[in-house]
Short mmCIF file of C-alpha atoms in Angstrom, two decimals:
data_model
loop_
_atom_site.label_atom_id
_atom_site.label_comp_id
_atom_site.label_asym_id
_atom_site.label_seq_id
_atom_site.Cartn_x
_atom_site.Cartn_y
_atom_site.Cartn_z
CA MET A 1 19.04 12.03 -18.32
CA ASN A 2 19.27 9.83 -21.39
CA GLN A 3 16.31 7.46 -21.53
CA ASN A 4 18.53 4.56 -22.52
CA SER A 5 20.76 5.07 -19.49
CA ARG A 6 17.89 4.70 -17.03
CA ASP A 7 17.69 1.58 -14.95
CA GLY A 8 14.52 -0.45 -15.39
CA PHE A 9 12.77 -3.75 -14.86
CA SER A 10 14.32 -6.61 -16.81
CA SER A 11 11.28 -8.85 -17.32
CA ARG A 12 7.50 -9.00 -17.26
CA PHE A 13 7.59 -11.04 -14.06
CA GLY A 14 9.95 -8.46 -12.58
CA VAL A 15 7.42 -5.72 -13.32
CA PHE A 16 4.61 -7.82 -11.85
CA ALA A 17 6.55 -8.72 -8.69
CA ALA A 18 7.71 -5.15 -8.06
CA VAL A 19 4.28 -3.59 -8.55
CA ILE A 20 2.72 -6.32 -6.40
CA GLY A 21 5.33 -5.47 -3.77
CA SER A 22 4.04 -1.91 -3.78
CA ALA A 23 0.33 -2.75 -3.94
CA VAL A 24 0.24 -5.79 -1.64
CA GLY A 25 1.61 -4.31 1.54
CA LEU A 26 0.28 -3.11 4.83
CA GLY A 27 -2.84 -2.02 2.96
CA ASN A 28 -3.75 -5.71 2.51
CA ILE A 29 -2.31 -7.41 5.58
CA TRP A 30 -2.79 -4.70 8.22
CA ARG A 31 -5.45 -2.32 6.93
CA PHE A 32 -7.81 -4.50 4.87
CA PRO A 33 -8.77 -7.03 7.60
CA TYR A 34 -9.78 -4.39 10.11
CA MET A 35 -11.53 -2.29 7.44
CA ALA A 36 -13.53 -5.37 6.41
CA GLY A 37 -14.19 -6.16 10.06
CA GLU A 38 -15.54 -2.69 10.72
CA ASN A 39 -17.69 -2.59 7.58
CA GLY A 40 -19.59 -5.85 7.47
CA GLY A 41 -17.17 -8.46 6.07
CA ALA A 42 -18.44 -10.06 2.87
CA ALA A 43 -20.57 -7.11 1.78
CA PHE A 44 -17.53 -4.86 2.05
CA LEU A 45 -15.41 -7.45 0.22
CA ILE A 46 -17.74 -7.60 -2.79
CA ILE A 47 -17.94 -3.82 -3.10
CA TYR A 48 -14.18 -3.52 -2.67
CA PHE A 49 -13.54 -5.97 -5.52
CA ALA A 50 -16.01 -4.15 -7.76
CA PHE A 51 -14.27 -0.83 -7.14
CA VAL A 52 -10.85 -2.37 -7.79
CA LEU A 53 -12.06 -3.53 -11.22
CA ILE A 54 -14.03 -0.42 -12.17
CA ILE A 55 -11.92 2.35 -10.62
CA GLY A 56 -8.65 0.81 -9.41
CA ILE A 57 -7.43 -0.73 -12.68
CA PRO A 58 -8.12 2.38 -14.83
CA ALA A 59 -6.47 4.59 -12.19
CA MET A 60 -3.44 2.28 -12.03
CA LEU A 61 -3.21 2.25 -15.83
CA SER A 62 -3.37 6.04 -15.88
CA GLU A 63 -0.29 6.27 -13.66
CA PHE A 64 1.53 3.62 -15.70
CA ILE A 65 0.84 5.56 -18.91
CA ILE A 66 2.09 8.85 -17.43
CA GLY A 67 5.23 7.19 -16.07
CA ARG A 68 6.18 5.18 -19.14
CA ARG A 69 5.36 8.03 -21.51
CA GLY A 70 7.32 10.52 -19.41
CA GLN A 71 10.22 8.13 -18.72
CA SER A 72 10.93 9.95 -15.48
CA ASN A 73 9.96 10.27 -11.83
CA SER A 74 6.55 11.46 -10.68
CA TYR A 75 7.47 15.15 -11.02
CA GLY A 76 9.58 14.75 -14.15
CA SER A 77 6.95 12.77 -16.06
CA PHE A 78 4.30 15.46 -15.64
CA LYS A 79 6.89 18.10 -16.53
CA LYS A 80 7.66 16.31 -19.80
CA LEU A 81 4.05 15.57 -20.75
CA ALA A 82 2.76 19.07 -19.92
CA PRO A 83 5.84 21.35 -19.99
CA LYS A 84 3.93 24.64 -20.19
CA LYS A 85 1.37 23.97 -17.47
CA PRO A 86 1.70 23.38 -13.71
CA TRP A 87 0.67 19.72 -13.76
CA TYR A 88 4.07 18.94 -12.26
CA LEU A 89 2.48 19.99 -8.96
CA VAL A 90 0.53 16.71 -9.09
CA GLY A 91 3.84 14.88 -9.34
CA LEU A 92 5.18 16.81 -6.36
CA MET A 93 2.01 15.93 -4.46
CA GLY A 94 2.71 12.24 -5.09
CA ILE A 95 6.27 12.65 -3.80
CA LEU A 96 4.96 14.43 -0.69
CA ALA A 97 2.38 11.67 -0.18
CA ALA A 98 5.08 9.00 -0.40
CA PHE A 99 7.18 10.91 2.13
CA VAL A 100 4.31 11.33 4.62
CA ILE A 101 3.21 7.69 4.30
CA LEU A 102 6.79 6.61 4.92
CA THR A 103 6.72 8.30 8.33
CA PHE A 104 3.89 6.12 9.66
CA TYR A 105 4.42 2.98 7.55
CA SER A 106 7.93 2.73 8.97
CA THR A 107 6.45 3.07 12.46
CA ILE A 108 3.97 0.20 11.94
CA THR A 109 6.49 -2.01 10.17
CA GLY A 110 8.90 -1.39 13.03
CA TRP A 111 6.24 -2.71 15.41
CA THR A 112 6.01 -5.91 13.38
CA LEU A 113 9.77 -6.44 13.72
CA GLU A 114 9.41 -6.16 17.49
CA TYR A 115 6.68 -8.76 17.35
CA VAL A 116 8.91 -11.06 15.31
CA VAL A 117 11.39 -10.88 18.19
CA LEU A 118 8.61 -11.48 20.74
CA ALA A 119 7.55 -14.56 18.79
CA VAL A 120 11.13 -15.85 18.77
CA LYS A 121 11.21 -15.30 22.54
CA ASP A 122 8.14 -17.57 22.81
CA VAL A 123 5.91 -14.84 24.25
CA PHE A 124 2.95 -16.04 22.16
CA SER A 125 2.85 -19.56 23.55
CA SER A 126 0.48 -21.31 25.92
CA THR A 127 3.46 -23.08 27.49
CA THR A 128 4.85 -19.83 28.91
CA ALA A 129 3.43 -17.46 31.48
CA VAL A 130 0.59 -15.81 29.59
CA GLN A 131 0.94 -12.06 29.25
CA ASP A 132 -1.93 -9.76 28.39
CA PRO A 133 -1.34 -8.87 24.69
CA LYS A 134 -2.90 -5.46 25.22
CA GLN A 135 -0.46 -4.68 28.02
CA VAL A 136 2.45 -6.01 25.93
CA PHE A 137 1.50 -3.73 23.05
CA GLU A 138 0.91 -0.69 25.28
CA HIS A 139 4.20 -1.20 27.10
CA PHE A 140 6.16 -1.51 23.86
CA HIS A 141 4.77 1.13 21.51
CA THR A 142 4.62 3.85 24.18
CA GLN A 143 8.36 3.57 24.83
CA ALA A 144 10.94 5.82 23.20
CA ALA A 145 13.99 3.72 22.38
CA ARG A 146 12.74 0.37 21.06
CA PRO A 147 10.12 1.68 18.62
CA LEU A 148 12.67 4.17 17.28
CA ILE A 149 15.31 1.48 16.86
CA TRP A 150 12.89 -0.70 14.91
CA GLN A 151 11.76 2.20 12.76
CA LEU A 152 15.38 2.95 11.85
CA THR A 153 15.99 -0.74 11.17
CA THR A 154 13.01 -0.86 8.83
CA MET A 155 14.20 2.16 6.87
CA PHE A 156 17.75 0.80 6.73
CA LEU A 157 16.58 -2.51 5.22
CA ALA A 158 14.56 -0.68 2.56
CA ALA A 159 17.44 1.71 1.85
CA VAL A 160 19.87 -1.14 1.22
CA VAL A 161 17.53 -2.54 -1.43
CA ILE A 162 17.06 0.87 -3.06
CA MET A 163 20.83 1.49 -3.21
CA PHE A 164 21.25 -1.54 -5.47
CA GLY A 165 19.00 0.07 -8.06
CA VAL A 166 15.82 -0.91 -9.86
CA ARG A 167 16.87 -4.18 -11.44
CA LYS A 168 19.36 -5.52 -8.88
CA GLY A 169 17.58 -4.11 -5.85
CA ILE A 170 13.83 -3.57 -6.20
CA GLU A 171 13.14 -6.24 -8.82
CA SER A 172 15.44 -8.90 -7.37
CA SER A 173 14.07 -8.50 -3.83
CA ALA A 174 10.46 -8.51 -5.06
CA LYS A 175 11.01 -11.75 -6.98
CA VAL A 176 11.97 -13.43 -3.70
CA LEU A 177 9.77 -11.66 -1.16
CA MET A 178 6.43 -11.71 -2.98
CA PRO A 179 6.29 -15.51 -3.61
CA LEU A 180 7.40 -15.94 0.03
CA LEU A 181 4.59 -13.65 1.16
CA PHE A 182 2.05 -15.69 -0.83
CA VAL A 183 3.28 -19.01 0.60
CA PHE A 184 3.16 -17.67 4.17
CA LEU A 185 -0.39 -16.40 3.68
CA VAL A 186 -1.54 -19.75 2.31
CA ILE A 187 0.00 -21.62 5.26
CA LEU A 188 -1.67 -19.29 7.77
CA ALA A 189 -5.02 -19.51 5.98
CA VAL A 190 -4.90 -23.33 5.95
CA LYS A 191 -4.06 -23.37 9.67
CA ALA A 192 -6.91 -20.96 10.45
CA LEU A 193 -9.38 -23.16 8.56
CA THR A 194 -8.47 -26.18 10.71
CA LEU A 195 -9.48 -24.41 13.94
CA PRO A 196 -12.79 -25.37 15.57
CA GLY A 197 -15.50 -22.84 14.81
CA SER A 198 -13.59 -21.38 11.88
CA ALA A 199 -16.69 -21.71 9.69
CA GLU A 200 -18.16 -18.62 11.35
CA GLY A 201 -15.14 -16.64 10.20
CA LEU A 202 -15.58 -17.86 6.64
CA LYS A 203 -19.26 -17.00 6.84
CA PHE A 204 -18.40 -13.48 7.93
CA LEU A 205 -15.92 -13.16 5.06
CA PHE A 206 -17.91 -14.79 2.25
CA LYS A 207 -21.63 -14.64 3.10
CA PRO A 208 -22.72 -11.07 2.40
CA ASP A 209 -25.32 -9.26 4.45
CA PHE A 210 -26.32 -6.50 2.05
CA SER A 211 -28.39 -4.81 4.75
CA LYS A 212 -25.07 -3.56 6.14
CA ILE A 213 -24.33 -1.60 2.99
CA ASN A 214 -24.69 2.15 3.34
CA SER A 215 -22.89 5.19 1.98
CA ASP A 216 -20.16 4.85 4.61
CA VAL A 217 -19.40 1.25 3.60
CA LEU A 218 -19.40 2.18 -0.10
CA LEU A 219 -16.95 5.03 0.39
CA ALA A 220 -14.77 2.98 2.77
CA ALA A 221 -14.50 0.23 0.14
CA LEU A 222 -13.73 2.75 -2.60
CA GLY A 223 -11.10 4.46 -0.48
CA GLN A 224 -9.50 1.12 0.39
CA SER A 225 -9.37 0.11 -3.29
CA VAL A 226 -7.41 3.28 -4.09
CA PHE A 227 -5.18 3.02 -1.01
CA SER A 228 -4.42 -0.67 -1.50
CA LEU A 229 -3.32 -0.33 -5.13
CA SER A 230 -0.86 2.49 -4.31
CA VAL A 231 -2.71 5.00 -6.48
CA GLY A 232 -1.93 8.68 -5.86
CA MET A 233 1.42 8.31 -4.11
CA GLY A 234 3.75 8.51 -7.11
CA ALA A 235 4.86 4.88 -6.89
CA LEU A 236 3.00 3.63 -9.96
CA ILE A 237 4.19 6.58 -12.07
CA THR A 238 7.76 5.94 -10.95
CA TYR A 239 7.51 2.18 -11.52
CA GLY A 240 5.71 2.82 -14.80
CA SER A 241 8.75 4.73 -16.03
CA TYR A 242 10.82 1.57 -15.51
CA ILE A 243 8.50 -0.63 -17.61
CA LYS A 244 9.81 -1.61 -21.05
CA LYS A 245 7.87 -0.45 -24.10
CA ASP A 246 6.92 -4.00 -25.13
CA VAL A 247 5.19 -4.88 -21.84
CA ASN A 248 1.40 -5.05 -21.96
CA MET A 249 0.47 -2.57 -19.24
CA SER A 250 -3.24 -3.44 -19.34
CA ARG A 251 -2.47 -7.08 -18.60
CA THR A 252 -0.02 -6.06 -15.87
CA ALA A 253 -2.56 -3.77 -14.18
CA PHE A 254 -5.25 -6.47 -14.35
CA SER A 255 -2.91 -9.17 -13.02
CA VAL A 256 -1.69 -6.97 -10.18
CA SER A 257 -5.23 -5.96 -9.21
CA ILE A 258 -6.54 -9.54 -9.19
CA THR A 259 -3.51 -10.71 -7.20
CA ASP A 260 -4.07 -7.83 -4.79
CA CYS A 261 -7.65 -9.03 -4.27
CA ILE A 262 -6.51 -12.64 -3.80
CA MET A 263 -3.97 -11.54 -1.19
CA ALA A 264 -6.69 -9.59 0.62
CA ILE A 265 -8.92 -12.68 0.64
CA LEU A 266 -6.08 -14.84 1.95
CA ALA A 267 -5.38 -12.30 4.68
CA GLY A 268 -9.04 -12.42 5.64
CA MET A 269 -9.01 -16.24 5.59
CA ALA A 270 -5.94 -16.26 7.82
CA ILE A 271 -7.46 -13.84 10.34
CA PHE A 272 -11.26 -14.06 10.58
CA PRO A 273 -11.62 -17.86 11.11
CA ALA A 274 -9.08 -17.62 13.94
CA VAL A 275 -10.84 -14.60 15.45
CA TYR A 276 -14.22 -16.37 15.49
CA SER A 277 -12.71 -19.67 16.61
CA PHE A 278 -11.56 -18.07 19.86
CA GLY A 279 -14.75 -16.12 20.49
CA MET A 280 -13.42 -12.70 19.56
CA TYR A 281 -14.73 -10.03 17.21
CA PRO A 282 -13.30 -8.75 13.92
CA ASP A 283 -14.24 -5.08 14.38
CA GLN A 284 -11.24 -4.24 16.55
CA GLY A 285 -9.66 -1.61 14.31
CA PRO A 286 -5.87 -1.40 13.97
CA GLY A 287 -5.47 -3.33 17.23
CA LEU A 288 -6.66 -6.46 15.43
CA VAL A 289 -3.10 -7.32 14.37
CA PHE A 290 -1.19 -6.32 17.50
CA VAL A 291 -3.66 -7.18 20.27
CA VAL A 292 -6.36 -9.61 19.13
CA LEU A 293 -4.19 -11.95 17.04
CA PRO A 294 -1.44 -12.30 19.69
CA ALA A 295 -4.17 -13.28 22.17
CA ILE A 296 -5.27 -15.96 19.72
CA PHE A 297 -1.73 -17.21 19.16
CA GLN A 298 -1.37 -17.66 22.93
CA GLN A 299 -4.32 -20.04 22.94
CA MET A 300 -3.50 -21.86 19.70
CA THR A 301 -1.59 -25.12 19.54
CA GLY A 302 1.77 -24.28 17.99
CA GLY A 303 0.83 -20.63 18.30
CA VAL A 304 4.43 -19.50 18.69
CA TYR A 305 5.32 -20.79 15.21
CA PHE A 306 2.29 -19.27 13.56
CA ALA A 307 2.89 -15.99 15.40
CA LEU A 308 6.43 -15.92 14.01
CA LEU A 309 5.18 -16.74 10.51
CA PHE A 310 2.46 -14.10 10.67
CA PHE A 311 4.62 -11.22 11.88
CA VAL A 312 7.41 -12.06 9.43
CA LEU A 313 4.72 -11.92 6.76
CA VAL A 314 3.46 -8.51 7.90
CA ALA A 315 7.05 -7.23 8.14
CA ILE A 316 7.72 -8.33 4.54
CA ALA A 317 4.52 -6.62 3.40
CA GLY A 318 5.54 -3.43 5.18
CA ILE A 319 9.09 -3.37 3.87
CA THR A 320 8.04 -3.97 0.24
CA SER A 321 5.64 -1.04 0.53
CA ILE A 322 8.36 1.14 2.06
CA ILE A 323 10.74 0.21 -0.77
CA SER A 324 8.29 1.52 -3.37
CA LEU A 325 7.62 4.71 -1.39
CA LEU A 326 11.30 5.40 -0.85
CA GLU A 327 12.02 4.86 -4.55
CA VAL A 328 9.55 7.64 -5.41
CA ILE A 329 11.68 10.13 -3.47
CA VAL A 330 15.03 8.70 -4.54
CA ALA A 331 14.11 8.75 -8.25
CA TYR A 332 13.12 12.41 -7.87
CA LEU A 333 16.43 13.32 -6.20
CA VAL A 334 18.48 11.35 -8.74
CA GLU A 335 16.80 12.73 -11.85
CA GLU A 336 16.01 16.29 -10.82
CA PHE A 337 19.00 17.09 -8.60
CA LYS A 338 21.50 14.77 -10.33
CA LEU A 339 22.49 13.02 -7.11
CA LYS A 340 24.12 9.60 -7.15
CA ARG A 341 21.68 6.86 -6.13
CA VAL A 342 23.53 6.03 -2.91
CA LEU A 343 23.61 9.68 -1.83
CA ALA A 344 19.97 10.24 -2.84
CA THR A 345 18.93 7.16 -0.85
CA THR A 346 20.91 8.36 2.15
CA VAL A 347 19.32 11.82 2.01
CA ALA A 348 15.77 10.49 1.54
CA THR A 349 16.16 7.87 4.26
CA THR A 350 17.63 10.35 6.73
CA LEU A 351 14.80 12.83 6.18
CA ALA A 352 12.14 10.10 6.44
CA CYS A 353 13.69 8.77 9.65
CA ALA A 354 13.95 12.24 11.17
CA LEU A 355 10.29 13.09 10.59
CA GLY A 356 9.20 9.50 11.19
CA ALA A 357 10.74 9.68 14.65
CA PHE A 358 8.10 12.24 15.64
CA THR A 359 5.39 9.89 14.36
CA THR A 360 6.83 6.92 16.25
CA LEU A 361 7.22 8.90 19.48
CA SER A 362 3.66 10.25 19.24
CA PHE A 363 2.50 7.17 21.17
CA GLY A 364 4.99 7.76 23.97
CA PRO A 365 6.99 10.86 24.88
CA LEU A 366 5.12 13.01 22.33
CA LYS A 367 1.61 11.64 22.90
CA HIS A 368 0.52 14.91 24.46
CA VAL A 369 1.39 16.82 21.29
CA GLN A 370 -1.97 17.30 19.61
CA ILE A 371 -2.74 19.12 16.37
CA PHE A 372 -6.44 19.57 15.59
CA ASN A 373 -7.09 17.14 18.45
CA LYS A 374 -5.08 14.43 16.69
CA SER A 375 -1.71 12.88 17.49
CA ILE A 376 1.22 13.30 15.10
CA PHE A 377 0.66 9.74 13.86
CA ASP A 378 -3.06 10.32 13.26
CA ASN A 379 -2.39 13.62 11.50
CA SER A 380 0.13 11.96 9.19
CA ASP A 381 -2.32 9.17 8.41
CA PHE A 382 -5.18 11.63 7.87
CA PHE A 383 -3.15 14.01 5.70
CA ALA A 384 -1.90 11.19 3.45
CA SER A 385 -4.95 8.92 3.33
CA ASN A 386 -7.73 11.53 3.29
CA ILE A 387 -6.14 14.41 1.41
CA LEU A 388 -3.00 13.66 -0.60
CA LEU A 389 -3.91 10.22 -1.98
CA PRO A 390 -7.45 10.97 -3.18
CA LEU A 391 -6.40 14.38 -4.56
CA GLY A 392 -3.41 12.83 -6.31
CA ALA A 393 -5.53 10.06 -7.82
CA LEU A 394 -8.20 12.60 -8.83
CA PHE A 395 -5.74 14.89 -10.63
CA VAL A 396 -4.08 11.93 -12.38
CA VAL A 397 -7.31 10.69 -13.98
CA VAL A 398 -8.47 14.24 -14.77
CA PHE A 399 -5.14 15.01 -16.46
CA LEU A 400 -5.14 11.86 -18.58
CA GLY A 401 -8.86 11.99 -19.30
CA TRP A 402 -9.27 15.66 -20.16
CA PHE A 403 -5.93 17.42 -20.66
CA TYR A 404 -3.58 14.94 -22.30
CA ASP A 405 -3.72 14.08 -26.00
CA ILE A 406 -5.96 11.02 -26.34
CA ARG A 407 -3.91 9.82 -29.32
CA GLN A 408 -0.78 9.75 -27.17
CA THR A 409 -2.66 7.83 -24.47
CA LYS A 410 -3.87 5.26 -26.99
CA ASP A 411 -0.41 5.00 -28.53
CA GLU A 412 1.17 4.25 -25.13
CA LEU A 413 -1.54 1.82 -24.04
CA SER A 414 -1.36 -0.08 -27.33
CA ASN A 415 2.47 -0.22 -27.33
CA GLN A 416 2.67 2.02 -30.39
CA GLY A 417 -0.20 0.22 -32.13
CA THR A 418 1.09 -3.33 -31.68
CA LEU A 419 -1.67 -4.31 -29.23
CA LYS A 420 -5.41 -4.33 -29.75
CA ILE A 421 -7.20 -2.40 -27.00
CA ARG A 422 -10.87 -3.08 -27.59
CA LEU A 423 -11.89 -1.57 -24.25
CA PHE A 424 -10.13 1.75 -24.85
CA PRO A 425 -13.43 3.71 -25.16
CA VAL A 426 -14.55 2.16 -21.85
CA PHE A 427 -11.24 3.08 -20.24
CA MET A 428 -11.53 6.69 -21.41
CA PHE A 429 -15.15 6.92 -20.26
CA ILE A 430 -14.22 5.70 -16.78
CA ILE A 431 -11.26 8.04 -16.29
CA ARG A 432 -13.22 10.98 -17.68
CA PHE A 433 -16.50 10.56 -15.86
CA ILE A 434 -16.74 7.66 -13.40
CA ALA A 435 -13.37 7.74 -11.64
CA PRO A 436 -13.23 11.51 -11.00
CA ILE A 437 -16.67 11.56 -9.39
CA ALA A 438 -15.98 8.44 -7.31
CA ILE A 439 -12.58 9.65 -6.10
CA LEU A 440 -13.98 13.11 -5.36
CA MET A 441 -16.58 11.47 -3.12
CA VAL A 442 -13.81 9.65 -1.23
CA PHE A 443 -12.00 12.95 -0.77
CA LEU A 444 -15.12 14.72 0.51
CA LYS A 445 -15.92 11.79 2.79
CA GLY A 446 -12.41 11.93 4.22
CA LEU A 447 -12.90 15.60 5.04
CA GLY A 448 -16.25 14.85 6.67
CA VAL A 449 -18.19 16.85 4.08
CA VAL A 450 -20.39 13.92 2.98
#
């Protein structure tokens, strides 16, 4: 494919919004609060931010460099940069990771759409007959039809965006959805801070207890920093290939990472003060969003409105993540198999929905299907989060640090010598020595080896 004929982002803000749409997703709104809750709050937060700066930004930059240099999808970029060696397998691993994550991200995002409808129906209101949120959640997500319908709806919405292309679809939607996401988070955080007893939640989030730090917390924070920034799933390589040659990628990676951290803080400020205000606990795992928070909304004045706002927010976060994951697969099909974008999107969406159906039904009709004593959903999560993502991130930094021409890396990072990159030696040191060891530890921890 001719480089000049490729679609791409039209502006620096478009790049920023699209990459934020990939990075700031369920990892921040759904996963980060319960990870922080399970690992000590503020202490986890500080370590997480440190890892984002030290490991996350260099890893993100590595994927940007590979993508923009290769001017192709995750597979195609490695194929172009290392044509005589099997590094393209790393690109295929990223595409596989995106596909697997799609199967359970679409499930969770589908749940949020159901909860948007429940909020509209005034279920989360003290003026209606109070229902047990745990029973509501159990009754819904163990069904067959409704979760499947919402999963298909989620994938359809993402597919429509992808069909419009990079500039008219991904970029245009991100420019609208990401500012909206930020505004919603701020509104929810302000509301949470006005609740009686909310100070305890802020204390949990911002006053660190370093006695809680152990190897498990360190590795959990490191793993979350990689997961949250979309490293290892092919999205940043694919998006990197759409970035114009005059865009400062270092500044983009730094801006995205800082914004990612700010969004995580806002999510914590929206959730933890409310949790403490109503005498609940933040270490509730994934049920924090679908069980604990609905219980709080039932007791909160105007809870129905804030429930609606919150679940719309989580749905937006989920869909923007799904858009980036789906684009990884679509770009591969378009560029390697020469399919038209609409057909490629249809094929990718159909396959993701077909396999995702098994993941969605693993809480209901297929809950008795166990592989290695795990449900289909848990196996998908484990395979992606504990194996594919850390391995993908590890091979990316090893490739750029040790096997790719350092002059080409510097040329791409400096925009062909037009930018001064004073920290280039630091960047190379991190991706050669620090990042590989750190990411390897996350991988071994995920396998239960350390």
